[in-house]
PDB file of C-alpha atoms in Angstrom:
ATOM      1  CA  MET L  26     193.904 225.896 236.172  1.00  0.00           C
ATOM      2  CA  ARG L  27     191.411 226.753 233.278  1.00  0.00           C
ATOM      3  CA  ARG L  28     191.328 229.712 231.613  1.00  0.00           C
ATOM      4  CA  PRO L  29     188.511 231.810 232.199  1.00  0.00           C
ATOM      5  CA  VAL L  30     185.527 232.144 230.045  1.00  0.00           C
ATOM      6  CA  LEU L  31     185.640 234.729 226.935  1.00  0.00           C
ATOM      7  CA  LEU L  32     182.382 236.734 227.532  1.00  0.00           C
ATOM      8  CA  VAL L  33     182.014 238.637 224.009  1.00  0.00           C
ATOM      9  CA  ILE L  34     179.229 241.397 225.111  1.00  0.00           C
ATOM     10  CA  ALA L  35     177.323 242.708 221.782  1.00  0.00           C
ATOM     11  CA  HIS L  36     174.863 245.741 221.572  1.00  0.00           C
ATOM     12  CA  GLY L  37     172.417 243.857 219.592  1.00  0.00           C
ATOM     13  CA  SER L  38     169.925 245.471 216.924  1.00  0.00           C
ATOM     14  CA  ARG L  39     166.376 244.822 215.511  1.00  0.00           C
ATOM     15  CA  ASP L  40     168.391 244.630 212.383  1.00  0.00           C
ATOM     16  CA  PRO L  41     169.288 240.581 211.803  1.00  0.00           C
ATOM     17  CA  ARG L  42     172.941 241.442 210.398  1.00  0.00           C
ATOM     18  CA  HIS L  43     173.956 242.723 213.194  1.00  0.00           C
ATOM     19  CA  ALA L  44     173.499 239.420 215.427  1.00  0.00           C
ATOM     20  CA  ALA L  45     174.909 236.784 212.162  1.00  0.00           C
ATOM     21  CA  THR L  46     177.921 239.433 211.907  1.00  0.00           C
ATOM     22  CA  VAL L  47     178.816 238.951 215.391  1.00  0.00           C
ATOM     23  CA  HIS L  48     178.046 235.147 215.373  1.00  0.00           C
ATOM     24  CA  ALA L  49     180.644 235.491 212.185  1.00  0.00           C
ATOM     25  CA  LEU L  50     183.191 236.837 214.485  1.00  0.00           C
ATOM     26  CA  VAL L  51     182.909 235.101 217.824  1.00  0.00           C
ATOM     27  CA  ARG L  52     183.680 231.659 215.219  1.00  0.00           C
ATOM     28  CA  ARG L  53     186.875 233.403 213.924  1.00  0.00           C
ATOM     29  CA  VAL L  54     187.692 233.615 217.356  1.00  0.00           C
ATOM     30  CA  ARG L  55     187.161 229.882 218.535  1.00  0.00           C
ATOM     31  CA  ALA L  56     188.391 228.867 215.641  1.00  0.00           C
ATOM     32  CA  MET L  57     191.996 230.808 216.059  1.00  0.00           C
ATOM     33  CA  ARG L  58     191.847 229.799 219.818  1.00  0.00           C
ATOM     34  CA  PRO L  59     190.649 226.101 219.989  1.00  0.00           C
ATOM     35  CA  GLY L  60     189.846 224.830 223.444  1.00  0.00           C
ATOM     36  CA  LEU L  61     189.048 228.795 224.616  1.00  0.00           C
ATOM     37  CA  ARG L  62     185.601 228.865 225.126  1.00  0.00           C
ATOM     38  CA  VAL L  63     184.281 231.700 224.317  1.00  0.00           C
ATOM     39  CA  GLU L  64     180.320 232.533 224.171  1.00  0.00           C
ATOM     40  CA  THR L  65     177.977 235.730 223.854  1.00  0.00           C
ATOM     41  CA  GLY L  66     175.606 237.907 225.502  1.00  0.00           C
ATOM     42  CA  PHE L  67     173.543 240.878 223.762  1.00  0.00           C
ATOM     43  CA  LEU L  68     172.727 243.995 226.024  1.00  0.00           C
ATOM     44  CA  ASP L  69     169.502 245.184 223.727  1.00  0.00           C
ATOM     45  CA  PHE L  70     167.080 243.186 220.987  1.00  0.00           C
ATOM     46  CA  ASN L  71     169.095 240.013 220.607  1.00  0.00           C
ATOM     47  CA  VAL L  72     169.464 236.536 222.725  1.00  0.00           C
ATOM     48  CA  PRO L  73     170.153 235.542 224.803  1.00  0.00           C
ATOM     49  CA  SER L  74     170.966 238.539 226.836  1.00  0.00           C
ATOM     50  CA  VAL L  75     174.224 238.937 229.005  1.00  0.00           C
ATOM     51  CA  PRO L  76     172.278 237.736 232.297  1.00  0.00           C
ATOM     52  CA  ALA L  77     171.189 234.945 231.136  1.00  0.00           C
ATOM     53  CA  VAL L  78     174.633 234.383 230.078  1.00  0.00           C
ATOM     54  CA  LEU L  79     176.050 235.223 233.386  1.00  0.00           C
ATOM     55  CA  GLU L  80     173.104 232.729 235.541  1.00  0.00           C
ATOM     56  CA  SER L  81     174.196 229.635 232.782  1.00  0.00           C
ATOM     57  CA  LEU L  82     177.718 229.874 233.408  1.00  0.00           C
ATOM     58  CA  ALA L  83     177.635 230.745 237.323  1.00  0.00           C
ATOM     59  CA  ALA L  84     174.531 227.137 237.288  1.00  0.00           C
ATOM     60  CA  GLU L  85     177.502 225.441 235.612  1.00  0.00           C
ATOM     61  CA  GLY L  86     180.253 225.688 238.483  1.00  0.00           C
ATOM     62  CA  VAL L  87     182.300 228.137 236.095  1.00  0.00           C
ATOM     63  CA  ARG L  88     183.896 230.632 238.061  1.00  0.00           C
ATOM     64  CA  ASP L  89     186.167 233.002 236.020  1.00  0.00           C
ATOM     65  CA  VAL L  90     185.033 235.315 233.375  1.00  0.00           C
ATOM     66  CA  VAL L  91     186.676 237.957 230.936  1.00  0.00           C
ATOM     67  CA  ALA L  92     183.908 240.193 229.572  1.00  0.00           C
ATOM     68  CA  LEU L  93     184.831 241.536 226.410  1.00  0.00           C
ATOM     69  CA  PRO L  94     182.441 244.870 225.336  1.00  0.00           C
ATOM     70  CA  LEU L  95     182.725 244.132 221.559  1.00  0.00           C
ATOM     71  CA  LEU L  96     182.911 247.789 221.063  1.00  0.00           C
ATOM     72  CA  LEU L  97     185.167 249.955 219.064  1.00  0.00           C
ATOM     73  CA  ASN L  98     185.419 253.071 221.914  1.00  0.00           C
ATOM     74  CA  ARG L  99     185.159 253.386 225.769  1.00  0.00           C
ATOM     75  CA  ALA L 100     181.930 255.511 225.677  1.00  0.00           C
ATOM     76  CA  PHE L 101     179.000 255.224 227.651  1.00  0.00           C
ATOM     77  CA  HIS L 102     178.481 251.505 226.918  1.00  0.00           C
ATOM     78  CA  ALA L 103     181.982 250.377 228.369  1.00  0.00           C
ATOM     79  CA  LYS L 104     181.653 252.944 231.147  1.00  0.00           C
ATOM     80  CA  ALA L 105     177.823 252.475 232.538  1.00  0.00           C
ATOM     81  CA  ASP L 106     176.055 250.245 230.668  1.00  0.00           C
ATOM     82  CA  ILE L 107     178.223 247.297 231.051  1.00  0.00           C
ATOM     83  CA  PRO L 108     179.565 247.784 234.035  1.00  0.00           C
ATOM     84  CA  ALA L 109     176.023 248.206 235.585  1.00  0.00           C
ATOM     85  CA  VAL L 110     175.520 244.735 234.145  1.00  0.00           C
ATOM     86  CA  LEU L 111     177.879 243.142 235.644  1.00  0.00           C
ATOM     87  CA  ARG L 112     177.398 243.927 239.065  1.00  0.00           C
ATOM     88  CA  GLU L 113     174.566 242.129 239.026  1.00  0.00           C
ATOM     89  CA  ALA L 114     176.228 238.654 238.112  1.00  0.00           C
ATOM     90  CA  PRO L 115     175.924 235.916 240.192  1.00  0.00           C
ATOM     91  CA  PRO L 116     178.474 236.338 243.463  1.00  0.00           C
ATOM     92  CA  ARG L 117     180.135 233.183 242.607  1.00  0.00           C
ATOM     93  CA  LEU L 118     181.254 234.633 239.248  1.00  0.00           C
ATOM     94  CA  ARG L 119     184.831 236.487 239.002  1.00  0.00           C
ATOM     95  CA  ILE L 120     184.691 238.939 236.133  1.00  0.00           C
ATOM     96  CA  ARG L 121     187.041 241.071 234.736  1.00  0.00           C
ATOM     97  CA  GLN L 122     186.203 243.348 232.220  1.00  0.00           C
ATOM     98  CA  ALA L 123     188.469 243.662 229.252  1.00  0.00           C
ATOM     99  CA  GLU L 124     189.607 246.957 227.273  1.00  0.00           C
ATOM    100  CA  VAL L 125     187.441 247.340 224.437  1.00  0.00           C
ATOM    101  CA  LEU L 126     188.761 246.618 221.255  1.00  0.00           C
ATOM    102  CA  GLY L 127     190.354 250.212 219.364  1.00  0.00           C
ATOM    103  CA  PRO L 128     192.298 252.021 218.866  1.00  0.00           C
ATOM    104  CA  SER L 129     194.742 249.287 217.672  1.00  0.00           C
ATOM    105  CA  PRO L 130     196.858 248.779 214.815  1.00  0.00           C
ATOM    106  CA  LEU L 131     194.777 245.550 213.970  1.00  0.00           C
ATOM    107  CA  LEU L 132     191.739 247.506 213.136  1.00  0.00           C
ATOM    108  CA  THR L 133     193.561 250.212 211.333  1.00  0.00           C
ATOM    109  CA  ALA L 134     194.948 247.040 208.926  1.00  0.00           C
ATOM    110  CA  ALA L 135     191.125 245.809 208.663  1.00  0.00           C
ATOM    111  CA  LEU L 136     190.280 249.130 207.561  1.00  0.00           C
ATOM    112  CA  GLU L 137     192.601 248.685 204.703  1.00  0.00           C
ATOM    113  CA  ARG L 138     192.399 245.758 204.081  1.00  0.00           C
ATOM    114  CA  ARG L 139     188.383 245.878 203.211  1.00  0.00           C
ATOM    115  CA  LEU L 140     189.625 248.982 200.997  1.00  0.00           C
ATOM    116  CA  TYR L 141     191.024 246.629 198.980  1.00  0.00           C
ATOM    117  CA  GLU L 142     188.480 244.275 199.067  1.00  0.00           C
ATOM    118  CA  ALA L 143     186.317 246.967 197.944  1.00  0.00           C
ATOM    119  CA  GLY L 144     188.479 247.966 194.892  1.00  0.00           C
ATOM    120  CA  LEU L 145     192.041 250.261 196.370  1.00  0.00           C
ATOM    121  CA  SER L 146     195.113 249.179 195.826  1.00  0.00           C
ATOM    122  CA  PRO L 147     198.270 250.128 198.018  1.00  0.00           C
ATOM    123  CA  THR L 148     199.203 252.194 194.799  1.00  0.00           C
ATOM    124  CA  ASP L 149     196.093 254.054 195.164  1.00  0.00           C
ATOM    125  CA  LYS L 150     196.724 255.222 198.528  1.00  0.00           C
ATOM    126  CA  SER L 151     198.682 258.706 197.504  1.00  0.00           C
ATOM    127  CA  SER L 152     195.676 259.438 195.732  1.00  0.00           C
ATOM    128  CA  THR L 153     192.873 258.659 197.353  1.00  0.00           C
ATOM    129  CA  GLY L 154     190.988 260.326 200.401  1.00  0.00           C
ATOM    130  CA  VAL L 155     189.432 258.645 202.667  1.00  0.00           C
ATOM    131  CA  VAL L 156     186.659 259.601 204.974  1.00  0.00           C
ATOM    132  CA  LEU L 157     186.590 257.645 208.620  1.00  0.00           C
ATOM    133  CA  ALA L 158     183.604 256.676 209.070  1.00  0.00           C
ATOM    134  CA  SER L 159     182.294 255.909 212.519  1.00  0.00           C
ATOM    135  CA  ALA L 160     178.838 255.572 214.526  1.00  0.00           C
ATOM    136  CA  GLY L 161     179.182 258.933 216.602  1.00  0.00           C
ATOM    137  CA  SER L 162     178.981 259.865 219.829  1.00  0.00           C
ATOM    138  CA  THR L 163     178.071 262.335 222.814  1.00  0.00           C
ATOM    139  CA  ASP L 164     181.126 261.134 224.571  1.00  0.00           C
ATOM    140  CA  PRO L 165     184.087 263.685 223.660  1.00  0.00           C
ATOM    141  CA  GLU L 166     187.144 261.075 224.818  1.00  0.00           C
ATOM    142  CA  ALA L 167     185.416 258.538 222.160  1.00  0.00           C
ATOM    143  CA  ILE L 168     185.646 261.669 219.404  1.00  0.00           C
ATOM    144  CA  ALA L 169     188.567 262.423 220.432  1.00  0.00           C
ATOM    145  CA  VAL L 170     190.390 258.808 220.113  1.00  0.00           C
ATOM    146  CA  ILE L 171     188.385 258.792 216.044  1.00  0.00           C
ATOM    147  CA  ALA L 172     190.071 262.503 215.332  1.00  0.00           C
ATOM    148  CA  GLU L 173     193.733 260.494 216.264  1.00  0.00           C
ATOM    149  CA  ILE L 174     192.955 257.802 214.270  1.00  0.00           C
ATOM    150  CA  ALA L 175     192.325 259.643 211.067  1.00  0.00           C
ATOM    151  CA  ARG L 176     195.472 261.454 212.028  1.00  0.00           C
ATOM    152  CA  GLU L 177     197.667 258.823 212.199  1.00  0.00           C
ATOM    153  CA  TRP L 178     196.566 256.858 209.509  1.00  0.00           C
ATOM    154  CA  ARG L 179     196.985 259.712 207.445  1.00  0.00           C
ATOM    155  CA  HIS L 180     200.409 259.778 207.647  1.00  0.00           C
ATOM    156  CA  THR L 181     200.615 255.348 206.359  1.00  0.00           C
ATOM    157  CA  GLY L 182     200.243 257.756 202.919  1.00  0.00           C
ATOM    158  CA  TRP L 183     196.582 258.090 202.172  1.00  0.00           C
ATOM    159  CA  CYS L 184     196.265 261.802 200.140  1.00  0.00           C
ATOM    160  CA  ALA L 185     194.394 262.776 202.929  1.00  0.00           C
ATOM    161  CA  VAL L 186     192.238 261.357 206.214  1.00  0.00           C
ATOM    162  CA  ARG L 187     188.975 262.723 208.059  1.00  0.00           C
ATOM    163  CA  PRO L 188     186.517 261.469 210.669  1.00  0.00           C
ATOM    164  CA  ALA L 189     182.537 261.645 210.297  1.00  0.00           C
ATOM    165  CA  PHE L 190     179.995 260.536 212.131  1.00  0.00           C
ATOM    166  CA  ALA L 191     177.204 259.038 211.762  1.00  0.00           C
ATOM    167  CA  SER L 192     175.062 260.210 215.003  1.00  0.00           C
ATOM    168  CA  ALA L 193     175.690 263.289 217.696  1.00  0.00           C
ATOM    169  CA  SER L 194     178.890 264.856 216.467  1.00  0.00           C
ATOM    170  CA  LEU L 195     179.849 266.736 212.776  1.00  0.00           C
ATOM    171  CA  PRO L 196     180.428 266.510 210.449  1.00  0.00           C
ATOM    172  CA  ARG L 197     178.547 263.642 208.670  1.00  0.00           C
ATOM    173  CA  THR L 198     180.104 261.453 205.642  1.00  0.00           C
ATOM    174  CA  GLU L 199     178.839 263.224 202.996  1.00  0.00           C
ATOM    175  CA  ASP L 200     180.244 266.606 204.184  1.00  0.00           C
ATOM    176  CA  ALA L 201     183.595 264.946 204.778  1.00  0.00           C
ATOM    177  CA  VAL L 202     183.615 263.380 201.291  1.00  0.00           C
ATOM    178  CA  ARG L 203     183.079 266.746 199.378  1.00  0.00           C
ATOM    179  CA  GLU L 204     185.517 268.071 201.741  1.00  0.00           C
ATOM    180  CA  LEU L 205     188.017 265.367 200.400  1.00  0.00           C
ATOM    181  CA  ARG L 206     186.844 266.554 196.578  1.00  0.00           C
ATOM    182  CA  ALA L 207     187.623 269.573 197.705  1.00  0.00           C
ATOM    183  CA  LEU L 208     191.155 269.088 198.850  1.00  0.00           C
ATOM    184  CA  GLY L 209     192.100 267.826 195.186  1.00  0.00           C
ATOM    185  CA  CYS L 210     192.142 264.106 196.063  1.00  0.00           C
ATOM    186  CA  ALA L 211     192.021 262.406 193.028  1.00  0.00           C
ATOM    187  CA  ARG L 212     189.178 259.392 194.437  1.00  0.00           C
ATOM    188  CA  VAL L 213     188.317 259.125 198.009  1.00  0.00           C
ATOM    189  CA  ALA L 214     186.954 256.332 199.741  1.00  0.00           C
ATOM    190  CA  VAL L 215     184.753 255.824 203.136  1.00  0.00           C
ATOM    191  CA  ALA L 216     186.469 253.303 205.441  1.00  0.00           C
ATOM    192  CA  PRO L 217     183.238 252.344 208.107  1.00  0.00           C
ATOM    193  CA  TYR L 218     184.674 252.136 211.566  1.00  0.00           C
ATOM    194  CA  VAL L 219     182.200 250.068 212.587  1.00  0.00           C
ATOM    195  CA  LEU L 220     181.834 246.314 213.277  1.00  0.00           C
ATOM    196  CA  ALA L 221     178.204 244.954 212.224  1.00  0.00           C
ATOM    197  CA  PRO L 222     175.978 246.544 209.717  1.00  0.00           C
ATOM    198  CA  GLY L 223     172.488 248.033 211.395  1.00  0.00           C
ATOM    199  CA  PHE L 224     171.328 251.287 210.849  1.00  0.00           C
ATOM    200  CA  LEU L 225     173.907 253.769 211.639  1.00  0.00           C
ATOM    201  CA  PRO L 226     176.423 252.122 208.967  1.00  0.00           C
ATOM    202  CA  ASP L 227     173.480 252.288 206.541  1.00  0.00           C
ATOM    203  CA  ARG L 228     173.402 255.721 206.750  1.00  0.00           C
ATOM    204  CA  ILE L 229     177.333 255.795 205.910  1.00  0.00           C
ATOM    205  CA  ALA L 230     176.674 253.878 203.263  1.00  0.00           C
ATOM    206  CA  ARG L 231     174.249 256.832 202.186  1.00  0.00           C
ATOM    207  CA  GLY L 232     176.487 259.314 203.074  1.00  0.00           C
ATOM    208  CA  ALA L 233     178.927 257.548 201.136  1.00  0.00           C
ATOM    209  CA  ALA L 234     176.940 257.981 197.836  1.00  0.00           C
ATOM    210  CA  GLY L 235     179.504 260.651 196.199  1.00  0.00           C
ATOM    211  CA  ALA L 236     182.717 258.543 196.987  1.00  0.00           C
ATOM    212  CA  ASP L 237     184.474 256.861 194.837  1.00  0.00           C
ATOM    213  CA  VAL L 238     184.486 253.243 196.747  1.00  0.00           C
ATOM    214  CA  LEU L 239     182.726 252.178 200.206  1.00  0.00           C
ATOM    215  CA  ALA L 240     184.445 249.665 202.374  1.00  0.00           C
ATOM    216  CA  ASP L 241     182.305 247.064 203.832  1.00  0.00           C
ATOM    217  CA  VAL L 242     181.929 247.373 207.606  1.00  0.00           C
ATOM    218  CA  LEU L 243     185.325 245.600 209.930  1.00  0.00           C
ATOM    219  CA  GLY L 244     182.705 242.476 210.645  1.00  0.00           C
ATOM    220  CA  PRO L 245     184.944 239.494 211.287  1.00  0.00           C
ATOM    221  CA  ALA L 246     188.028 240.585 209.530  1.00  0.00           C
ATOM    222  CA  PRO L 247     190.942 238.194 210.691  1.00  0.00           C
ATOM    223  CA  GLU L 248     192.404 241.581 212.552  1.00  0.00           C
ATOM    224  CA  VAL L 249     189.860 241.948 214.395  1.00  0.00           C
ATOM    225  CA  ALA L 250     189.245 238.758 215.950  1.00  0.00           C
ATOM    226  CA  ARG L 251     193.097 238.745 216.794  1.00  0.00           C
ATOM    227  CA  VAL L 252     192.278 241.884 218.640  1.00  0.00           C
ATOM    228  CA  LEU L 253     189.582 240.667 220.806  1.00  0.00           C
ATOM    229  CA  LEU L 254     192.150 237.720 221.774  1.00  0.00           C
ATOM    230  CA  GLU L 255     194.917 240.316 222.909  1.00  0.00           C
ATOM    231  CA  ARG L 256     192.354 241.689 224.829  1.00  0.00           C
ATOM    232  CA  TYR L 257     190.953 238.894 226.074  1.00  0.00           C
ATOM    233  CA  ASP L 258     194.941 237.999 227.197  1.00  0.00           C
ATOM    234  CA  GLY L 259     195.279 241.250 228.665  1.00  0.00           C
ATOM    235  CA  ALA L 260     192.020 240.737 231.372  1.00  0.00           C
ATOM    236  CA  ARG L 261     193.111 236.863 231.888  1.00  0.00           C
ATOM    237  CA  VAL L 262     196.712 237.552 233.546  1.00  0.00           C
ATOM    238  CA  PRO L 263     195.202 239.451 236.522  1.00  0.00           C
ATOM    239  CA  VAL L 264     192.542 237.042 236.400  1.00  0.00           C
ATOM    240  CA  LEU L 265     194.487 234.134 236.860  1.00  0.00           C
ATOM    241  CA  ALA L 266     197.176 235.741 239.149  1.00  0.00           C
ATOM    242  CA  ALA L 267     194.449 236.804 241.374  1.00  0.00           C
ATOM    243  CA  VAL L 268     193.456 232.201 241.595  1.00  0.00           C
ATOM    244  CA  GLY L 269     197.522 231.821 241.983  1.00  0.00           C
ATOM    245  CA  ALA L 270     197.501 230.520 238.449  1.00  0.00           C
TER     246      ALA L 270
END
């Protein structure tokens, strides 16, 4: 029995860095799971579009697909946009939508990887305050998840961890930086909880002007690729059970 095709669904952006980062992450996933067919589709701005990929797969005779939202939170795109697109897929396809990537301990590990690559070391943790800077959302569930990630991450040894948002919610990155300074943290670092560069990550970077350290976006970190494969496996098992694999 063939493994279902993994279709990574990215949001898309006018910023060419976004698609380049998505493709780099997909390449890493392919390298970590040789033999797994991984396709990429975009909801907007970039090609190929998700409907175009689904039509192409159906035309090839593919039957089973795991559609994986390349999203860190279960907000509007995961709850509404992606299911709506998948409902319009060719009827011969059997599609399961995988869970979004976050939260996951692997993503927290990827955040720390980026902070250390930006110049921190594990010995700096107790004296460093971290701003967990996400894109933001109007979805209360998504905002609550970010706040919980910050609380749990604080317990791993950082001086303090504060959530911040580039849009839709408060506080902004620069406000969280000032709060950590006021708390007396010896240094302040900003960890963008975003997957790829673009308009909102650039806003996070501008808000980090008063910080000592600004980490890179998560991008194609190996931990992120591992989360993708975990989410694929979690959705794949019911698909195979349904066809008697």
